[in-house]
Structures are given as structure tokens and as C-alpha cells.
Amino acid sequence: MSEQFDVIVIGGGPAGYHAAIRAAQLGLKTACVDAWAGKDGKAALGGTCLNVGCIPSKALLDSSKQFWNLSHSFEVHGISASNPRIDVGMMVGRKEKIVKQFTGGVAMLFKANKIAAYFGQGRLLKDRQVEVIAADGSKQILAATNVIIATGSVPIELPFAKFDGKHIVDNAGALEFATVPRRLGVIGAGVIGLELGSVWKRLGSEVTILEAMSEFLTAADADIAKAAAREFAKQGLKIELGAKLARAEIKGNEVHLTYSGKEGGKQLVVDKLLVAVGRRAYSEGVIGDGTGVKLDERGRVSVDEHCWTGVEGVWAVGDCVRGPMLAHKGFEEGIAVAELIAGKAGHVNYDTIPWVVYTEPEIAWAGKSEAQCKAEGIPCKVGNFPFAAVGRAVAMNEPAGLVKVIAHAETDRILGVHMVGACVSELIAEAVVAMEFKGSAEDLARIIHAHPTLSEAVHEAAMAVDKRAIHKVN
Ligand code: NAD
């Protein structure tokens, strides 16, 4: 007889491990199947986020930021250092330690919550049975009342620039360079391209990002994207828009790129190439025959607004379903599904998901952009406030960027908040709370913000909606 559970989660990434822990907290007998192996070949829970995504990239972003500041911005504080050097091996080693701490932390939480962890590839079979295929090929069948598919996503590979793991790499490869590449090419000026491009630029690489779209960072509000692009240009990060890669050839230790730019055919030679053109849902081999679970045209598991697949007891969450590929969106879906299974009112508000790009300055937003409001015919009013007029930002020597608050022209309800500047990854939380409580720009304007803090930019931008910001001419 196969072992029976209340819940089996296939995938121990951000969406999956949140689902498993919440299900266990609610008293459900829970198992989680995950195949991710760490460098030691042992199970490494946490998926892309903990192993090769959010956390390791932030570790390198922080290390490289210290190095950049040491050589570029400490002088203004009267601090000088001669000949700063970076030990890439040590920096990568520090990142590895952080990854291990957190993947180990998930394993510990599983133990504490009595979640049965299975190490291997999980596959949904008929009648909510799950096959676990271990690395040595041995198989085991489990069964459950509910199965949650949380298999995540994988990088998209371009057929004319295939990953070789050495010269042409994905995000995971770009976290592992042994030395600073002299010339780094990046395909795609999206979140990964900008974040990892920034890491190596700060460490001394000559970075060129080729972006197919003719506009920069279209996901963000146009004013924010414009301000960010200006700062990246000042840092020497080259971003070429309207650049379509035709071919990437490895010749010796170089990668030769052929692409069409705004002025016609072009060539670029780099030492390493990072391809970051998006990710696709990982669903191959996950769903066995006759389960009734459907995939959509993009290979994502089809689900309704409650992450239900339409098959009794089968759910799917995170990157393998529709919606933005963000770890925190997966967290909330995992928690909501576990709560729904336990008979509670699990819910995800997709309208207030915050976005963050961890560049310098950081970029963050939640809700609609001004262009989206216009396209949807929603009358809106806008308040902007620059960090250059915020005492704390200037004292920190971080005056770049602005906060933009968009409110409904008639009701004053906040529709979107957009930011570029220092620490906006933290500031965006206030906007999300305000929007979650259906707050108005006036609500934000009347809330006391500590002085001197960066959060005053949010306060003043909310006041600017009503043309009553204090520290600027409205
Ligand atoms: P992305 O969708 O953010 O950006 C991909 C970019 O590549 C786009 O701008 C696209 O126009 C461009 N592009 C596509 N094909 C191209 C081509 N042939 N030539 C040139 N440009 C091309 O994808 P990503 O940066 O790879 O990130 C993958 C996913 O991971 C995203 O969904 C992202 O949200 C998520 N992620 C999030 C964070 C974060 O929240 N900070 C960090 C990393 C990754």
C-alpha cells in the first residue's frame, strides 16, 4: 500500500514550501517531494529562489555594492581607500554559505512541522497518486486527498545562443563566474539582466545589455523607467534598446554576437554572455496520463482564481501557473491553497503584488501605472516627489530617484505607487498596505512619517497628488 497523506506538494520552492508548512500548521498530514540537489548532491529545499535566484543574487548585489561604493562614493564622505580589490572566490563563497543556511533552514522547518520530505522527481498520477523517482532511478508511490503542484519555472533558452554553462550562461551561471569577466554581454534588460548585469558592472566588467524592445523596462511606470535608465547610464551600464540577437558563436574564449540594432546589423564580442530573456513554467513530465489536469498554451498548469486545476483535490501554485513569476506571489498562493484545503478562506489579491528590481537605485511598484490607467480609461491624478528633496536621502548620498503616487481623480483611492531610489524595496510595503486597505492618497498624506527618513518621499508624493507637498513647488 502506498503511504497516504492529506496533502502532497510537488516542488519545494517558495510556493511549495509555504504550502507545505501552512498545511502542516493546520494539522494536515503533509509530504513534499523535491528534486533540487545542492553542490554536495544532497537535497536542497527552496527551489530557484533560495538556490540560484532571489537570495544568492541579493548576496552578490550586496557584496558588489560595497565594492562599488568603496571605489566610487566613499570619497564624498571623506573616506579614501587605495587600490580596492575584490576576491571573487570569497564573494561567491559567502553567497554559498547564505544559500546553505536558508536551504537548511527550510529542511529544519519541515522537520519541526513533521512534513515528510521526499528527495526525487515528483509526478502526478491518476487518483491523486504521486510517483517519486529518486536520482538512482528507484520509484515509490505516495497518495493524498490533495496534491499541490508547485514545480516552478526554468530559464528560456534561445536556439541561436544555447547555454553551455561556461561562456553562455543563465542566471545560475552568472552567479558563479570564477573571475570578473572583462566584457559581459547580457541578452534581455529585464529583472535578471539588470540585477546580474549590475553585479558584474560594479566589479569592473564592461557590461552591454541588448534588449529587443524599443522601450526600456516597459513593466514599470514610464517616469520611473526613465529615471532609472538615466542612473544606469551614469554608472556606465550600456543598454541597447531595439537590439535583436541573431546569433551567438563561441570562438575560443570569446562569444561573438551578431544582432540587428536600431542602425542595422551589428557585432559585439564578449567574454561571457548571460541570456536572461524570461522563464517558462516547468511542467514537463510532471503530469501523468489520465489525470485530467490541463496545461495552457504556454505550458503552464491551468488553474482558476483559487489555484484549483478543475480536478478534485488537485491544485497548482507559483511560477508553474499564470501570473507574475515572483517568489512572494508563489508564497501567498501556497498559503491560500493550504488554507482552502483546510476549509478556511484562503485568498490572494493579485492587484497589490509588489514588484522590486534590486538595482542601484532600486525600482519598486505596486498597482497600475499611469499608462495603464489611461489605457483603461480610469481618470487619475498624480503626485511625484524626488529623493533629492529628502534630507535623509541626501545625508545618505543617495539623492537619485522619485516616488510617484497615482490616485483616482474622483475618489482619491490609490491606484498605483511607483518608486526608484534607495531602499524602495522596503518603502513599497507601505504602499501595498495602503492599497490593501483601499486607502486614498489623502490617507497616506495624513499618516505621520518619521523625520528624517526615506519614507518622507512617499508622504510628500501623496501630498503632491493634492498639490500640497511641502518641500517642493507644486
Ligand atoms: P523578464 O521577463 O524580466 O525580462 C526579459 C527581457 O528580455 C524582456 O525585457 C524582453 O523584452 C527581453 N527579451 C526577450 N527576448 C529577447 C531577445 N531575443 N533579445 C533581446 N531581448 C529579449 O525575464 P528575466 O529577467 O529573465 O526574469 C525571469 C523571471 O524571473 C521574471 O518573471 C522575473 O520577474 C523573475 N525574477 C524576478 C526578480 C525580482 O523580483 N527581483 C529577480 C529575478 C527574476
PDB file of C-alpha atoms in Angstrom, residues 207-416:
ATOM      1  CA  VAL A 207      28.593  45.297 -19.459  1.00  0.00           C
ATOM      2  CA  THR A 208      26.428  45.620 -22.566  1.00  0.00           C
ATOM      3  CA  ILE A 209      22.760  44.698 -22.305  1.00  0.00           C
ATOM      4  CA  LEU A 210      20.905  44.023 -25.545  1.00  0.00           C
ATOM      5  CA  GLU A 211      17.156  44.427 -25.226  1.00  0.00           C
ATOM      6  CA  ALA A 212      14.761  43.504 -28.030  1.00  0.00           C
ATOM      7  CA  MET A 213      12.052  46.001 -27.050  1.00  0.00           C
ATOM      8  CA  SER A 214      12.377  49.581 -28.227  1.00  0.00           C
ATOM      9  CA  GLU A 215      11.388  50.961 -24.799  1.00  0.00           C
ATOM     10  CA  PHE A 216      13.185  50.381 -21.500  1.00  0.00           C
ATOM     11  CA  LEU A 217      11.539  48.372 -18.706  1.00  0.00           C
ATOM     12  CA  THR A 218       8.001  48.524 -20.023  1.00  0.00           C
ATOM     13  CA  ALA A 219       6.674  46.666 -16.976  1.00  0.00           C
ATOM     14  CA  ALA A 220       7.394  49.761 -14.849  1.00  0.00           C
ATOM     15  CA  ASP A 221       5.750  53.193 -14.981  1.00  0.00           C
ATOM     16  CA  ALA A 222       7.357  55.272 -17.766  1.00  0.00           C
ATOM     17  CA  ASP A 223       8.602  58.077 -15.437  1.00  0.00           C
ATOM     18  CA  ILE A 224      10.247  55.535 -13.169  1.00  0.00           C
ATOM     19  CA  ALA A 225      11.818  53.626 -16.071  1.00  0.00           C
ATOM     20  CA  LYS A 226      13.173  56.912 -17.483  1.00  0.00           C
ATOM     21  CA  ALA A 227      14.720  57.977 -14.173  1.00  0.00           C
ATOM     22  CA  ALA A 228      16.229  54.504 -13.675  1.00  0.00           C
ATOM     23  CA  ALA A 229      17.680  54.418 -17.199  1.00  0.00           C
ATOM     24  CA  ARG A 230      19.375  57.779 -16.524  1.00  0.00           C
ATOM     25  CA  GLU A 231      21.049  56.432 -13.393  1.00  0.00           C
ATOM     26  CA  PHE A 232      22.179  53.203 -15.080  1.00  0.00           C
ATOM     27  CA  ALA A 233      23.715  55.217 -17.917  1.00  0.00           C
ATOM     28  CA  LYS A 234      25.634  57.332 -15.346  1.00  0.00           C
ATOM     29  CA  GLN A 235      27.016  54.098 -13.880  1.00  0.00           C
ATOM     30  CA  GLY A 236      28.277  53.081 -17.326  1.00  0.00           C
ATOM     31  CA  LEU A 237      25.829  50.212 -17.790  1.00  0.00           C
ATOM     32  CA  LYS A 238      25.306  50.128 -21.561  1.00  0.00           C
ATOM     33  CA  ILE A 239      21.741  49.263 -22.521  1.00  0.00           C
ATOM     34  CA  GLU A 240      20.974  48.991 -26.220  1.00  0.00           C
ATOM     35  CA  LEU A 241      17.258  49.010 -26.991  1.00  0.00           C
ATOM     36  CA  GLY A 242      15.689  47.529 -30.114  1.00  0.00           C
ATOM     37  CA  ALA A 243      18.578  45.042 -30.309  1.00  0.00           C
ATOM     38  CA  LYS A 244      17.579  41.635 -31.622  1.00  0.00           C
ATOM     39  CA  LEU A 245      20.148  38.888 -31.281  1.00  0.00           C
ATOM     40  CA  ALA A 246      20.553  36.762 -34.401  1.00  0.00           C
ATOM     41  CA  ARG A 247      23.492  34.554 -33.416  1.00  0.00           C
ATOM     42  CA  ALA A 248      25.943  33.921 -30.598  1.00  0.00           C
ATOM     43  CA  GLU A 249      29.018  31.890 -31.519  1.00  0.00           C
ATOM     44  CA  ILE A 250      31.651  30.658 -29.103  1.00  0.00           C
ATOM     45  CA  LYS A 251      35.089  31.192 -30.614  1.00  0.00           C
ATOM     46  CA  GLY A 252      37.901  30.176 -28.293  1.00  0.00           C
ATOM     47  CA  ASN A 253      37.247  32.018 -25.057  1.00  0.00           C
ATOM     48  CA  GLU A 254      35.033  34.642 -26.633  1.00  0.00           C
ATOM     49  CA  VAL A 255      31.402  34.869 -27.612  1.00  0.00           C
ATOM     50  CA  HIS A 256      30.737  36.639 -30.906  1.00  0.00           C
ATOM     51  CA  LEU A 257      27.290  38.197 -31.132  1.00  0.00           C
ATOM     52  CA  THR A 258      25.514  39.184 -34.305  1.00  0.00           C
ATOM     53  CA  TYR A 259      22.425  41.313 -33.813  1.00  0.00           C
ATOM     54  CA  SER A 260      20.275  43.877 -35.501  1.00  0.00           C
ATOM     55  CA  GLY A 261      20.238  47.201 -33.729  1.00  0.00           C
ATOM     56  CA  LYS A 262      18.456  50.461 -34.445  1.00  0.00           C
ATOM     57  CA  GLU A 263      21.126  51.298 -37.029  1.00  0.00           C
ATOM     58  CA  GLY A 264      21.139  47.911 -38.762  1.00  0.00           C
ATOM     59  CA  GLY A 265      23.337  44.816 -38.388  1.00  0.00           C
ATOM     60  CA  LYS A 266      25.916  44.900 -35.572  1.00  0.00           C
ATOM     61  CA  GLN A 267      28.561  42.734 -33.936  1.00  0.00           C
ATOM     62  CA  LEU A 268      29.742  42.515 -30.360  1.00  0.00           C
ATOM     63  CA  VAL A 269      32.472  40.360 -28.839  1.00  0.00           C
ATOM     64  CA  VAL A 270      32.238  39.460 -25.162  1.00  0.00           C
ATOM     65  CA  ASP A 271      33.959  37.058 -22.769  1.00  0.00           C
ATOM     66  CA  LYS A 272      30.748  35.809 -21.163  1.00  0.00           C
ATOM     67  CA  LEU A 273      27.140  36.007 -22.265  1.00  0.00           C
ATOM     68  CA  LEU A 274      24.190  35.944 -19.872  1.00  0.00           C
ATOM     69  CA  VAL A 275      20.888  35.106 -21.566  1.00  0.00           C
ATOM     70  CA  ALA A 276      18.010  36.439 -19.448  1.00  0.00           C
ATOM     71  CA  VAL A 277      15.007  36.585 -21.771  1.00  0.00           C
ATOM     72  CA  GLY A 278      12.441  35.280 -19.313  1.00  0.00           C
ATOM     73  CA  ARG A 279      11.473  31.959 -17.776  1.00  0.00           C
ATOM     74  CA  ARG A 280       8.912  29.329 -18.679  1.00  0.00           C
ATOM     75  CA  ALA A 281       6.775  27.167 -16.457  1.00  0.00           C
ATOM     76  CA  TYR A 282       8.334  23.809 -15.622  1.00  0.00           C
ATOM     77  CA  SER A 283       5.717  21.180 -16.317  1.00  0.00           C
ATOM     78  CA  GLU A 284       7.429  18.523 -18.469  1.00  0.00           C
ATOM     79  CA  GLY A 285       6.901  15.058 -17.087  1.00  0.00           C
ATOM     80  CA  VAL A 286       5.112  16.389 -14.027  1.00  0.00           C
ATOM     81  CA  ILE A 287       1.619  15.321 -15.021  1.00  0.00           C
ATOM     82  CA  GLY A 288       0.957  11.683 -15.859  1.00  0.00           C
ATOM     83  CA  ASP A 289      -1.638  10.418 -18.337  1.00  0.00           C
ATOM     84  CA  GLY A 290      -5.326  10.492 -17.489  1.00  0.00           C
ATOM     85  CA  THR A 291      -5.107  12.885 -14.526  1.00  0.00           C
ATOM     86  CA  GLY A 292      -7.383  15.433 -16.204  1.00  0.00           C
ATOM     87  CA  VAL A 293      -5.017  18.309 -15.358  1.00  0.00           C
ATOM     88  CA  LYS A 294      -4.570  20.637 -18.332  1.00  0.00           C
ATOM     89  CA  LEU A 295      -1.720  22.812 -19.493  1.00  0.00           C
ATOM     90  CA  ASP A 296      -2.305  26.149 -21.224  1.00  0.00           C
ATOM     91  CA  GLU A 297      -0.718  27.318 -24.495  1.00  0.00           C
ATOM     92  CA  ARG A 298       2.444  28.375 -22.588  1.00  0.00           C
ATOM     93  CA  GLY A 299       2.872  25.035 -20.829  1.00  0.00           C
ATOM     94  CA  ARG A 300       1.559  26.399 -17.519  1.00  0.00           C
ATOM     95  CA  VAL A 301      -0.772  24.309 -15.377  1.00  0.00           C
ATOM     96  CA  SER A 302      -4.286  25.679 -15.982  1.00  0.00           C
ATOM     97  CA  VAL A 303      -5.938  26.912 -12.792  1.00  0.00           C
ATOM     98  CA  ASP A 304      -8.846  29.144 -11.762  1.00  0.00           C
ATOM     99  CA  GLU A 305      -8.580  32.202  -9.490  1.00  0.00           C
ATOM    100  CA  HIS A 306      -8.228  29.880  -6.462  1.00  0.00           C
ATOM    101  CA  CYS A 307      -5.345  27.906  -7.999  1.00  0.00           C
ATOM    102  CA  TRP A 308      -7.635  24.912  -8.498  1.00  0.00           C
ATOM    103  CA  THR A 309      -6.956  22.827 -11.611  1.00  0.00           C
ATOM    104  CA  GLY A 310     -10.577  21.764 -12.029  1.00  0.00           C
ATOM    105  CA  VAL A 311      -9.693  18.198 -10.948  1.00  0.00           C
ATOM    106  CA  GLU A 312     -10.901  17.238  -7.498  1.00  0.00           C
ATOM    107  CA  GLY A 313      -8.121  17.709  -4.941  1.00  0.00           C
ATOM    108  CA  VAL A 314      -5.510  18.940  -7.431  1.00  0.00           C
ATOM    109  CA  TRP A 315      -4.116  22.466  -7.143  1.00  0.00           C
ATOM    110  CA  ALA A 316      -1.180  24.348  -8.644  1.00  0.00           C
ATOM    111  CA  VAL A 317       0.718  27.411  -7.389  1.00  0.00           C
ATOM    112  CA  GLY A 318       3.710  29.652  -8.120  1.00  0.00           C
ATOM    113  CA  ASP A 319       5.699  30.035 -11.345  1.00  0.00           C
ATOM    114  CA  CYS A 320       4.099  26.958 -12.966  1.00  0.00           C
ATOM    115  CA  VAL A 321       0.728  28.774 -13.200  1.00  0.00           C
ATOM    116  CA  ARG A 322      -0.454  32.088 -14.698  1.00  0.00           C
ATOM    117  CA  GLY A 323       0.570  35.404 -13.183  1.00  0.00           C
ATOM    118  CA  PRO A 324       3.894  37.078 -12.478  1.00  0.00           C
ATOM    119  CA  MET A 325       6.864  34.831 -11.709  1.00  0.00           C
ATOM    120  CA  LEU A 326       7.609  36.283  -8.298  1.00  0.00           C
ATOM    121  CA  ALA A 327       8.511  34.273  -5.220  1.00  0.00           C
ATOM    122  CA  HIS A 328       6.156  36.239  -2.961  1.00  0.00           C
ATOM    123  CA  LYS A 329       3.227  35.663  -5.327  1.00  0.00           C
ATOM    124  CA  GLY A 330       4.013  31.940  -5.007  1.00  0.00           C
ATOM    125  CA  PHE A 331       4.247  32.225  -1.176  1.00  0.00           C
ATOM    126  CA  GLU A 332       0.758  33.671  -0.974  1.00  0.00           C
ATOM    127  CA  GLU A 333      -0.748  31.177  -3.408  1.00  0.00           C
ATOM    128  CA  GLY A 334       0.801  28.305  -1.440  1.00  0.00           C
ATOM    129  CA  ILE A 335      -0.596  29.607   1.839  1.00  0.00           C
ATOM    130  CA  ALA A 336      -4.024  30.335   0.324  1.00  0.00           C
ATOM    131  CA  VAL A 337      -4.359  26.845  -1.168  1.00  0.00           C
ATOM    132  CA  ALA A 338      -3.336  25.145   2.107  1.00  0.00           C
ATOM    133  CA  GLU A 339      -5.991  27.234   3.871  1.00  0.00           C
ATOM    134  CA  LEU A 340      -8.653  26.411   1.261  1.00  0.00           C
ATOM    135  CA  ILE A 341      -7.853  22.694   1.658  1.00  0.00           C
ATOM    136  CA  ALA A 342      -8.273  23.081   5.427  1.00  0.00           C
ATOM    137  CA  GLY A 343     -11.692  24.682   4.874  1.00  0.00           C
ATOM    138  CA  LYS A 344     -10.526  28.226   5.555  1.00  0.00           C
ATOM    139  CA  ALA A 345     -10.877  31.363   3.429  1.00  0.00           C
ATOM    140  CA  GLY A 346      -7.514  31.434   1.606  1.00  0.00           C
ATOM    141  CA  HIS A 347      -7.206  34.364  -0.792  1.00  0.00           C
ATOM    142  CA  VAL A 348      -4.631  36.175  -2.935  1.00  0.00           C
ATOM    143  CA  ASN A 349      -5.096  39.798  -4.007  1.00  0.00           C
ATOM    144  CA  TYR A 350      -3.348  39.871  -7.378  1.00  0.00           C
ATOM    145  CA  ASP A 351      -3.903  43.644  -7.673  1.00  0.00           C
ATOM    146  CA  THR A 352      -1.454  44.562  -4.940  1.00  0.00           C
ATOM    147  CA  ILE A 353       1.525  42.337  -5.698  1.00  0.00           C
ATOM    148  CA  PRO A 354       4.675  44.434  -5.244  1.00  0.00           C
ATOM    149  CA  TRP A 355       7.465  44.315  -7.834  1.00  0.00           C
ATOM    150  CA  VAL A 356      11.059  45.061  -6.990  1.00  0.00           C
ATOM    151  CA  VAL A 357      14.193  45.300  -9.100  1.00  0.00           C
ATOM    152  CA  TYR A 358      17.252  45.252  -6.826  1.00  0.00           C
ATOM    153  CA  THR A 359      19.487  47.560  -8.843  1.00  0.00           C
ATOM    154  CA  GLU A 360      21.042  50.802  -7.581  1.00  0.00           C
ATOM    155  CA  PRO A 361      18.867  52.746  -7.337  1.00  0.00           C
ATOM    156  CA  GLU A 362      16.227  50.129  -6.601  1.00  0.00           C
ATOM    157  CA  ILE A 363      12.963  50.102  -8.526  1.00  0.00           C
ATOM    158  CA  ALA A 364       9.649  49.101  -6.939  1.00  0.00           C
ATOM    159  CA  TRP A 365       5.987  49.393  -7.701  1.00  0.00           C
ATOM    160  CA  ALA A 366       2.541  48.090  -6.883  1.00  0.00           C
ATOM    161  CA  GLY A 367      -0.719  48.642  -8.714  1.00  0.00           C
ATOM    162  CA  LYS A 368      -1.358  50.372 -12.007  1.00  0.00           C
ATOM    163  CA  SER A 369       0.995  52.639 -13.935  1.00  0.00           C
ATOM    164  CA  GLU A 370      -0.181  55.971 -15.315  1.00  0.00           C
ATOM    165  CA  ALA A 371      -0.210  54.492 -18.850  1.00  0.00           C
ATOM    166  CA  GLN A 372      -2.348  51.554 -17.670  1.00  0.00           C
ATOM    167  CA  CYS A 373      -4.865  53.923 -16.057  1.00  0.00           C
ATOM    168  CA  LYS A 374      -5.054  55.896 -19.305  1.00  0.00           C
ATOM    169  CA  ALA A 375      -5.428  52.749 -21.425  1.00  0.00           C
ATOM    170  CA  GLU A 376      -8.218  51.502 -19.151  1.00  0.00           C
ATOM    171  CA  GLY A 377      -9.957  54.910 -19.199  1.00  0.00           C
ATOM    172  CA  ILE A 378      -9.549  55.389 -15.437  1.00  0.00           C
ATOM    173  CA  PRO A 379      -9.359  59.118 -14.569  1.00  0.00           C
ATOM    174  CA  CYS A 380      -6.325  59.648 -12.363  1.00  0.00           C
ATOM    175  CA  LYS A 381      -4.234  62.326 -10.675  1.00  0.00           C
ATOM    176  CA  VAL A 382      -0.546  62.025  -9.950  1.00  0.00           C
ATOM    177  CA  GLY A 383       1.846  63.226  -7.258  1.00  0.00           C
ATOM    178  CA  ASN A 384       5.632  62.994  -7.634  1.00  0.00           C
ATOM    179  CA  PHE A 385       8.358  63.661  -5.121  1.00  0.00           C
ATOM    180  CA  PRO A 386      12.136  63.488  -5.732  1.00  0.00           C
ATOM    181  CA  PHE A 387      14.532  61.900  -3.235  1.00  0.00           C
ATOM    182  CA  ALA A 388      16.843  64.865  -3.906  1.00  0.00           C
ATOM    183  CA  ALA A 389      14.499  66.903  -1.663  1.00  0.00           C
ATOM    184  CA  VAL A 390      14.509  64.323   1.159  1.00  0.00           C
ATOM    185  CA  GLY A 391      17.028  65.178   3.874  1.00  0.00           C
ATOM    186  CA  ARG A 392      17.789  61.576   4.793  1.00  0.00           C
ATOM    187  CA  ALA A 393      18.408  60.578   1.156  1.00  0.00           C
ATOM    188  CA  VAL A 394      20.852  63.448   0.681  1.00  0.00           C
ATOM    189  CA  ALA A 395      22.559  62.713   4.018  1.00  0.00           C
ATOM    190  CA  MET A 396      23.000  59.128   2.786  1.00  0.00           C
ATOM    191  CA  ASN A 397      24.415  60.437  -0.505  1.00  0.00           C
ATOM    192  CA  GLU A 398      21.530  58.650  -2.277  1.00  0.00           C
ATOM    193  CA  PRO A 399      19.574  61.527  -3.837  1.00  0.00           C
ATOM    194  CA  ALA A 400      18.590  59.746  -7.075  1.00  0.00           C
ATOM    195  CA  GLY A 401      15.043  58.859  -7.972  1.00  0.00           C
ATOM    196  CA  LEU A 402      11.490  59.695  -7.028  1.00  0.00           C
ATOM    197  CA  VAL A 403       8.209  58.381  -5.672  1.00  0.00           C
ATOM    198  CA  LYS A 404       5.053  58.642  -7.766  1.00  0.00           C
ATOM    199  CA  VAL A 405       1.584  58.146  -6.307  1.00  0.00           C
ATOM    200  CA  ILE A 406      -1.366  57.656  -8.671  1.00  0.00           C
ATOM    201  CA  ALA A 407      -4.858  58.136  -7.281  1.00  0.00           C
ATOM    202  CA  HIS A 408      -8.347  58.011  -8.777  1.00  0.00           C
ATOM    203  CA  ALA A 409      -9.285  61.518  -9.939  1.00  0.00           C
ATOM    204  CA  GLU A 410     -12.707  61.386  -8.290  1.00  0.00           C
ATOM    205  CA  THR A 411     -12.435  59.053  -5.294  1.00  0.00           C
ATOM    206  CA  ASP A 412      -8.745  59.687  -4.461  1.00  0.00           C
ATOM    207  CA  ARG A 413      -8.284  55.916  -3.970  1.00  0.00           C
ATOM    208  CA  ILE A 414      -4.664  54.897  -4.534  1.00  0.00           C
ATOM    209  CA  LEU A 415      -4.354  53.025  -7.836  1.00  0.00           C
ATOM    210  CA  GLY A 416      -0.604  52.635  -8.001  1.00  0.00           C
TER     211      GLY A 416
END
